[in-house]
CSV table of C-alpha atoms and ligand atoms in Angstrom, one decimal:
chain,number,residue,atom,x,y,z
A,1141,MET,CA,-24.7,-1.3,-4.3
A,1142,GLN,CA,-22.5,1.3,-2.5
A,1143,LEU,CA,-19.3,2.7,-3.8
A,1144,ILE,CA,-16.4,2.8,-1.4
A,1145,ASP,CA,-14.9,6.2,-2.0
A,1146,GLY,CA,-11.2,5.8,-1.4
A,1147,LYS,CA,-10.4,9.3,-2.7
A,1148,ALA,CA,-12.7,11.0,-0.2
A,1149,LEU,CA,-11.4,8.9,2.7
A,1150,ALA,CA,-7.8,9.5,1.6
A,1151,ASN,CA,-8.4,13.3,1.5
A,1152,LYS,CA,-9.9,13.2,5.0
A,1153,ILE,CA,-6.8,11.3,6.3
A,1154,GLN,CA,-4.4,13.7,4.5
A,1155,GLU,CA,-6.2,16.6,6.2
A,1156,GLN,CA,-5.8,14.9,9.6
A,1157,VAL,CA,-2.1,14.2,8.9
A,1158,ALA,CA,-1.5,17.9,7.8
A,1159,GLN,CA,-3.1,19.1,11.1
A,1160,GLU,CA,-0.8,16.8,13.1
A,1161,VAL,CA,2.2,18.0,11.2
A,1162,ASP,CA,1.3,21.6,12.1
A,1163,ASP,CA,1.1,20.5,15.8
A,1164,LEU,CA,4.4,18.6,15.7
A,1165,LYS,CA,6.1,21.7,14.1
A,1166,SER,CA,4.7,24.2,16.6
A,1167,LYS,CA,5.0,22.2,19.8
A,1168,HIS,CA,8.1,20.1,19.1
A,1169,ASN,CA,9.9,21.7,16.1
A,1170,ILE,CA,9.7,18.4,14.3
A,1171,VAL,CA,9.1,18.2,10.5
A,1172,PRO,CA,8.4,14.6,9.4
A,1173,GLY,CA,10.8,13.5,6.7
A,1174,LEU,CA,10.5,10.9,3.9
A,1175,ALA,CA,13.3,9.7,1.6
A,1176,VAL,CA,12.4,7.9,-1.6
A,1177,ILE,CA,14.8,5.8,-3.6
A,1178,LEU,CA,13.9,5.4,-7.3
A,1179,VAL,CA,16.0,3.3,-9.5
A,1180,GLY,CA,15.8,3.3,-13.3
A,1181,ASP,CA,13.3,4.9,-15.7
A,1182,ASP,CA,10.1,2.8,-15.5
A,1183,PRO,CA,7.4,5.4,-16.3
A,1184,ALA,CA,4.8,3.9,-13.9
A,1185,SER,CA,7.3,4.0,-11.0
A,1186,HIS,CA,8.2,7.6,-11.8
A,1187,ALA,CA,4.5,8.5,-11.8
A,1188,TYR,CA,3.9,6.8,-8.4
A,1189,VAL,CA,6.9,8.5,-6.9
A,1190,ARG,CA,5.8,11.9,-8.2
A,1191,MET,CA,2.4,11.4,-6.6
A,1192,LYS,CA,4.0,10.4,-3.3
A,1193,SER,CA,6.3,13.5,-3.3
A,1194,LYS,CA,3.4,15.8,-4.1
A,1195,ALA,CA,1.4,14.3,-1.2
A,1196,CYS,CA,4.3,14.9,1.1
A,1197,GLU,CA,4.4,18.5,0.0
A,1198,ARG,CA,0.7,18.9,0.6
A,1199,VAL,CA,0.8,17.8,4.2
A,1200,GLY,CA,4.0,19.7,5.1
A,1201,PHE,CA,6.6,16.9,5.2
A,1202,TYR,CA,10.2,17.3,4.3
A,1203,SER,CA,10.8,14.9,1.4
A,1204,ILE,CA,13.8,14.0,-0.8
A,1205,THR,CA,13.9,11.7,-3.8
A,1206,HIS,CA,17.1,9.9,-4.8
A,1207,ASN,CA,16.9,9.2,-8.5
A,1208,MET,CA,19.4,6.5,-9.5
A,1209,PRO,CA,20.2,5.2,-12.9
A,1210,ASP,CA,19.5,1.6,-14.0
A,1211,SER,CA,23.2,1.0,-14.2
A,1212,ILE,CA,23.8,1.6,-10.4
A,1213,ASN,CA,25.1,-1.4,-8.4
A,1214,GLN,CA,23.7,-2.8,-5.2
A,1215,GLU,CA,26.4,-1.6,-2.9
A,1216,GLU,CA,25.8,2.0,-4.0
A,1217,ILE,CA,22.1,1.7,-3.2
A,1218,ILE,CA,22.9,0.2,0.2
A,1219,GLY,CA,25.4,3.0,0.8
A,1220,THR,CA,22.7,5.5,0.2
A,1221,ILE,CA,20.2,3.7,2.5
A,1222,GLU,CA,22.8,3.6,5.3
A,1223,MET,CA,23.4,7.3,4.9
A,1224,ILE,CA,19.6,7.9,5.1
A,1225,ASN,CA,19.3,5.5,8.1
A,1226,ALA,CA,21.7,7.9,9.9
A,1227,ASN,CA,20.0,11.1,8.9
A,1228,PRO,CA,18.0,12.4,11.9
A,1229,ARG,CA,15.7,14.5,9.6
A,1230,ILE,CA,14.4,11.4,7.9
A,1231,ASP,CA,11.7,9.3,9.6
A,1232,GLY,CA,10.7,7.1,6.6
A,1233,ILE,CA,12.5,5.4,3.8
A,1234,LEU,CA,10.8,4.0,0.8
A,1235,VAL,CA,12.5,2.1,-2.0
A,1236,GLN,CA,10.2,2.1,-5.0
A,1237,LEU,CA,9.6,-1.5,-6.3
A,1238,PRO,CA,10.2,-3.3,-8.6
A,1239,LEU,CA,14.0,-2.8,-8.7
A,1240,PRO,CA,16.1,-3.7,-11.9
A,1241,LYS,CA,16.8,-7.4,-12.2
A,1242,HIS,CA,20.5,-7.2,-11.3
A,1243,ILE,CA,19.6,-5.9,-7.9
A,1244,ASP,CA,18.8,-8.3,-5.0
A,1245,THR,CA,15.6,-6.7,-3.6
A,1246,ASP,CA,15.8,-8.7,-0.4
A,1247,ALA,CA,19.3,-7.3,0.3
A,1248,ILE,CA,18.1,-3.8,-0.3
A,1249,LEU,CA,15.0,-4.1,1.9
A,1250,ASP,CA,17.1,-5.7,4.6
A,1251,ALA,CA,19.4,-2.6,4.7
A,1252,ILE,CA,16.6,-0.3,5.7
A,1253,ASP,CA,16.4,0.6,9.4
A,1254,PRO,CA,13.2,-1.2,10.6
A,1255,ASN,CA,12.3,1.9,12.6
A,1256,LYS,CA,12.2,3.9,9.3
A,1257,ASP,CA,10.6,1.2,7.2
A,1258,VAL,CA,7.4,3.0,6.5
A,1259,ASP,CA,6.5,0.6,3.6
A,1260,GLY,CA,6.6,-2.3,6.1
A,1261,PHE,CA,8.7,-4.5,3.8
A,1262,HIS,CA,11.6,-5.3,6.2
A,1263,PRO,CA,11.5,-8.9,7.5
A,1264,CYS,CA,11.4,-7.5,11.0
A,1265,ASN,CA,8.2,-5.6,10.4
A,1266,VAL,CA,6.7,-8.4,8.4
A,1267,GLY,CA,7.3,-10.8,11.3
A,1268,ARG,CA,5.9,-8.3,13.8
A,1269,MET,CA,2.8,-7.8,11.7
A,1270,VAL,CA,2.1,-11.5,11.3
A,1271,THR,CA,2.3,-12.1,15.0
A,1272,GLY,CA,0.0,-9.1,15.6
A,1273,LEU,CA,2.7,-6.9,17.3
A,1274,ASP,CA,3.0,-3.1,16.7
A,1275,ALA,CA,4.7,-2.8,13.3
A,1276,PHE,CA,4.9,-0.7,10.1
A,1277,VAL,CA,2.3,-2.3,7.9
A,1278,PRO,CA,2.5,-2.2,4.0
A,1279,CYS,CA,0.5,0.8,2.8
A,1280,THR,CA,-1.9,-0.8,0.3
A,1281,PRO,CA,-3.3,-3.6,2.6
A,1282,LEU,CA,-3.4,-1.1,5.5
A,1283,GLY,CA,-5.4,1.3,3.3
A,1284,VAL,CA,-7.9,-1.5,2.6
A,1285,MET,CA,-8.3,-2.2,6.3
A,1286,LYS,CA,-9.0,1.5,6.9
A,1287,MET,CA,-11.7,1.4,4.2
A,1288,PHE,CA,-13.4,-1.5,6.1
A,1289,GLU,CA,-13.2,0.4,9.3
A,1290,GLU,CA,-14.6,3.6,7.7
A,1291,TYR,CA,-17.6,1.7,6.2
A,1292,ASN,CA,-18.2,-0.3,9.4
A,1293,ILE,CA,-17.6,-3.6,7.6
A,1294,ASN,CA,-17.0,-6.2,10.3
A,1295,LEU,CA,-14.5,-8.9,9.3
A,1296,GLN,CA,-14.9,-11.3,12.1
A,1297,GLY,CA,-16.0,-14.7,10.8
A,1298,LYS,CA,-16.3,-13.5,7.2
A,1299,ASP,CA,-15.1,-15.7,4.3
A,1300,VAL,CA,-12.5,-13.5,2.5
A,1301,CYS,CA,-10.8,-14.5,-0.7
A,1302,VAL,CA,-7.6,-12.7,-1.5
A,1303,VAL,CA,-6.6,-13.0,-5.2
A,1304,GLY,CA,-2.8,-12.5,-5.7
A,1305,ALA,CA,-0.1,-13.5,-3.2
A,1306,SER,CA,2.6,-10.9,-3.6
A,1307,ASN,CA,4.8,-9.7,-0.7
A,1308,ILE,CA,3.5,-6.1,-1.3
A,1309,VAL,CA,-0.2,-6.8,-1.3
A,1310,GLY,CA,-1.6,-10.3,-1.1
A,1311,LYS,CA,0.5,-11.8,1.7
A,1312,PRO,CA,0.3,-8.8,4.1
A,1313,MET,CA,-3.5,-8.4,3.3
A,1314,ALA,CA,-4.1,-12.1,4.3
A,1315,SER,CA,-2.2,-11.5,7.6
A,1316,LEU,CA,-4.2,-8.4,8.5
A,1317,LEU,CA,-7.5,-10.2,7.7
A,1318,LEU,CA,-6.5,-13.2,9.8
A,1319,ASN,CA,-5.6,-10.9,12.7
A,1320,ALA,CA,-9.1,-9.4,12.3
A,1321,ASN,CA,-10.6,-12.9,12.7
A,1322,ALA,CA,-11.6,-13.4,9.1
A,1323,THR,CA,-11.4,-16.8,7.4
A,1324,VAL,CA,-8.9,-16.3,4.7
A,1325,ASP,CA,-8.5,-18.0,1.4
A,1326,VAL,CA,-5.4,-16.9,-0.6
A,1327,THR,CA,-5.3,-17.7,-4.4
A,1328,HIS,CA,-2.6,-17.0,-7.0
A,1329,ILE,CA,-1.6,-17.9,-10.5
A,1330,TYR,CA,-1.2,-21.6,-9.7
A,1331,THR,CA,-4.7,-21.9,-8.2
A,1332,LYS,CA,-6.6,-24.6,-10.2
A,1333,ASP,CA,-10.1,-23.0,-10.3
A,1334,LEU,CA,-10.2,-19.3,-9.2
A,1335,LYS,CA,-14.0,-19.0,-9.6
A,1336,GLU,CA,-14.5,-21.9,-7.2
A,1337,HIS,CA,-12.8,-19.8,-4.5
A,1338,THR,CA,-14.1,-16.3,-5.3
A,1339,SER,CA,-17.7,-17.3,-5.8
A,1340,LYS,CA,-18.0,-18.6,-2.2
A,1341,ALA,CA,-16.5,-15.5,-0.6
A,1342,ASP,CA,-18.3,-12.8,1.4
A,1343,ILE,CA,-15.5,-10.4,0.5
A,1344,VAL,CA,-13.1,-10.7,-2.5
A,1345,ILE,CA,-9.9,-8.6,-2.5
A,1346,VAL,CA,-8.0,-8.6,-5.8
A,1347,GLY,CA,-4.4,-7.5,-6.4
A,1348,ALA,CA,-3.4,-9.7,-9.4
A,1349,GLY,CA,-2.4,-7.1,-12.0
A,1350,VAL,CA,-4.6,-8.7,-14.7
A,1351,PRO,CA,-7.2,-6.3,-16.3
A,1352,LYS,CA,-10.8,-7.4,-15.6
A,1353,LEU,CA,-9.8,-10.8,-14.2
A,1354,ILE,CA,-12.8,-11.0,-12.0
A,1355,LYS,CA,-16.1,-11.4,-13.9
A,1356,ALA,CA,-19.7,-11.2,-12.7
A,1357,ASP,CA,-20.2,-15.0,-12.6
A,1358,MET,CA,-17.2,-15.3,-10.2
A,1359,ILE,CA,-18.9,-13.2,-7.5
A,1360,LYS,CA,-21.7,-14.1,-5.1
A,1361,GLU,CA,-24.8,-11.8,-4.9
A,1362,GLY,CA,-24.2,-9.2,-2.2
A,1363,ALA,CA,-20.5,-9.7,-1.9
A,1364,ILE,CA,-18.0,-6.9,-1.1
A,1365,VAL,CA,-15.3,-6.5,-3.8
A,1366,ILE,CA,-12.1,-4.6,-3.3
A,1367,ASP,CA,-10.1,-3.9,-6.5
A,1368,ILE,CA,-6.4,-3.2,-5.9
A,1369,GLY,CA,-5.4,-3.5,-9.6
A,1370,ILE,CA,-4.3,-0.5,-11.6
A,1371,ASN,CA,-3.8,-1.5,-15.3
A,1372,ARG,CA,-3.2,0.9,-18.1
A,1373,LEU,CA,-4.7,-0.3,-21.4
A,1374,GLU,CA,-3.3,0.4,-24.8
A,1375,ASP,CA,-5.9,3.2,-25.4
A,1376,GLY,CA,-4.5,4.9,-22.2
A,1377,SER,CA,-7.5,4.2,-20.0
A,1378,LEU,CA,-7.0,2.9,-16.4
A,1379,VAL,CA,-8.9,-0.3,-15.4
A,1380,GLY,CA,-8.8,-2.5,-12.3
A,1381,ASP,CA,-8.6,-6.3,-12.0
A,1382,VAL,CA,-12.4,-6.4,-11.7
A,1383,ASP,CA,-14.9,-6.1,-14.6
A,1384,PHE,CA,-16.5,-3.2,-12.7
A,1385,GLU,CA,-19.4,-2.6,-15.0
A,1386,ASN,CA,-20.8,-6.1,-14.8
A,1387,VAL,CA,-19.6,-7.0,-11.2
A,1388,ALA,CA,-20.8,-3.8,-9.5
A,1389,PRO,CA,-24.6,-4.5,-9.8
A,1390,LYS,CA,-24.1,-7.8,-7.8
A,1391,CYS,CA,-22.1,-6.2,-4.9
A,1392,SER,CA,-23.2,-4.7,-1.6
A,1393,TYR,CA,-20.0,-2.6,-1.7
A,1394,ILE,CA,-17.3,-2.1,-4.4
A,1395,THR,CA,-14.2,0.1,-4.9
A,1396,PRO,CA,-13.8,2.0,-8.2
A,1397,VAL,CA,-10.6,2.3,-10.2
A,1398,PRO,CA,-9.4,5.0,-10.2
A,1399,GLY,CA,-10.5,6.6,-6.9
A,1400,GLY,CA,-10.6,3.4,-4.8
A,1401,VAL,CA,-7.6,1.8,-3.1
A,1402,GLY,CA,-5.0,3.8,-5.0
A,1403,PRO,CA,-5.3,7.1,-3.1
A,1404,MET,CA,-5.5,5.1,0.2
A,1405,THR,CA,-2.0,3.7,-0.4
A,1406,ILE,CA,-0.5,7.2,-0.5
A,1407,ALA,CA,-2.6,8.3,2.5
A,1408,MET,CA,-1.2,5.4,4.5
A,1409,LEU,CA,2.4,6.2,3.5
A,1410,LEU,CA,1.8,9.7,5.0
A,1411,SER,CA,0.2,8.2,8.1
A,1412,ASN,CA,3.1,5.7,8.7
A,1413,THR,CA,5.7,8.4,8.2
A,1414,LEU,CA,3.9,10.7,10.6
A,1415,ASP,CA,3.7,7.9,13.2
A,1416,SER,CA,7.5,7.4,12.8
A,1417,ALA,CA,8.1,11.1,13.3
A,1418,LYS,CA,6.0,11.2,16.4
A,1419,LYS,CA,8.4,8.7,18.0
A,1420,ARG,CA,11.0,11.5,17.9
A,1421,VAL,CA,9.0,13.3,20.6
A,1422,SER,CA,9.6,10.7,23.3
A,1423,LYS,CA,13.3,10.3,22.4
B,1348,GUN,N1,5.5,-0.8,-5.9
B,1348,GUN,C1,4.2,-1.1,-6.0
B,1348,GUN,N2,3.6,-0.8,-4.9
B,1348,GUN,C2,4.5,-0.3,-4.0
B,1348,GUN,C3,4.5,0.2,-2.7
B,1348,GUN,O1,3.5,0.2,-2.0
B,1348,GUN,N3,5.7,0.5,-2.2
B,1348,GUN,C4,6.8,0.5,-2.9
B,1348,GUN,N4,8.0,0.9,-2.3
B,1348,GUN,N5,6.9,0.1,-4.1
B,1348,GUN,C5,5.7,-0.3,-4.7
């Protein structure tokens, strides 16, 4: 069993991004800029946004966070997005999800300039990704693909089971796998017999948000298991969606939680924002 070290890979990518930021600054006087919109006071969302801002600082980006109260209305958020769309110092816009219930998330994502949509959630980028065109790709599934690349895991013809079909993780993950010629099986909360699907797969990728959902008897010997879940238990500990202790001995490769996919999500956000900033050079 080999651990896939997301933290080490994310650090390597951050160093590469920081180097490219230095070059962009010295050769073109361009500083990549990221704007984050955070609505409400969900502690987990605040923690994620803090981590994203710190990462921006580490690689030399310009970053601003718009903290908005829960009581804000949709038009005010869209007004702020339009202002950021027009700001030439900003290359990437990220609206931290989930948004409060009274806000229409689709209307908010639709307001983001697709050329600054570094989260890849705008329908324009989703469509481009599905058809295999150049697009901003959502950071978590993109991070998983980078892990496969780093560990020379070939996806062509592999049976891959994706557990969870969210717009942020499961659906884009399935598209990227399909584009890499894997055979993809997407399961979700209405799937009749989850084990029936996971136990046949060469690779199982789990983003369901259910602590220790995947048990040892649901995984085939020698399978690769990627755990996207981050769940905080009542005792304060962090666990994934996989029962790591019992599943790991059966795997050829597995990601830990923490230190697996989580750091890769942030590294990909930096990478997408850098790519967006580089397009300023040719303008
Ligand atoms: N909420 C959970 N994951 C994400 C993410 O990758 N991007 C944003 N914007 N919100 C999230």
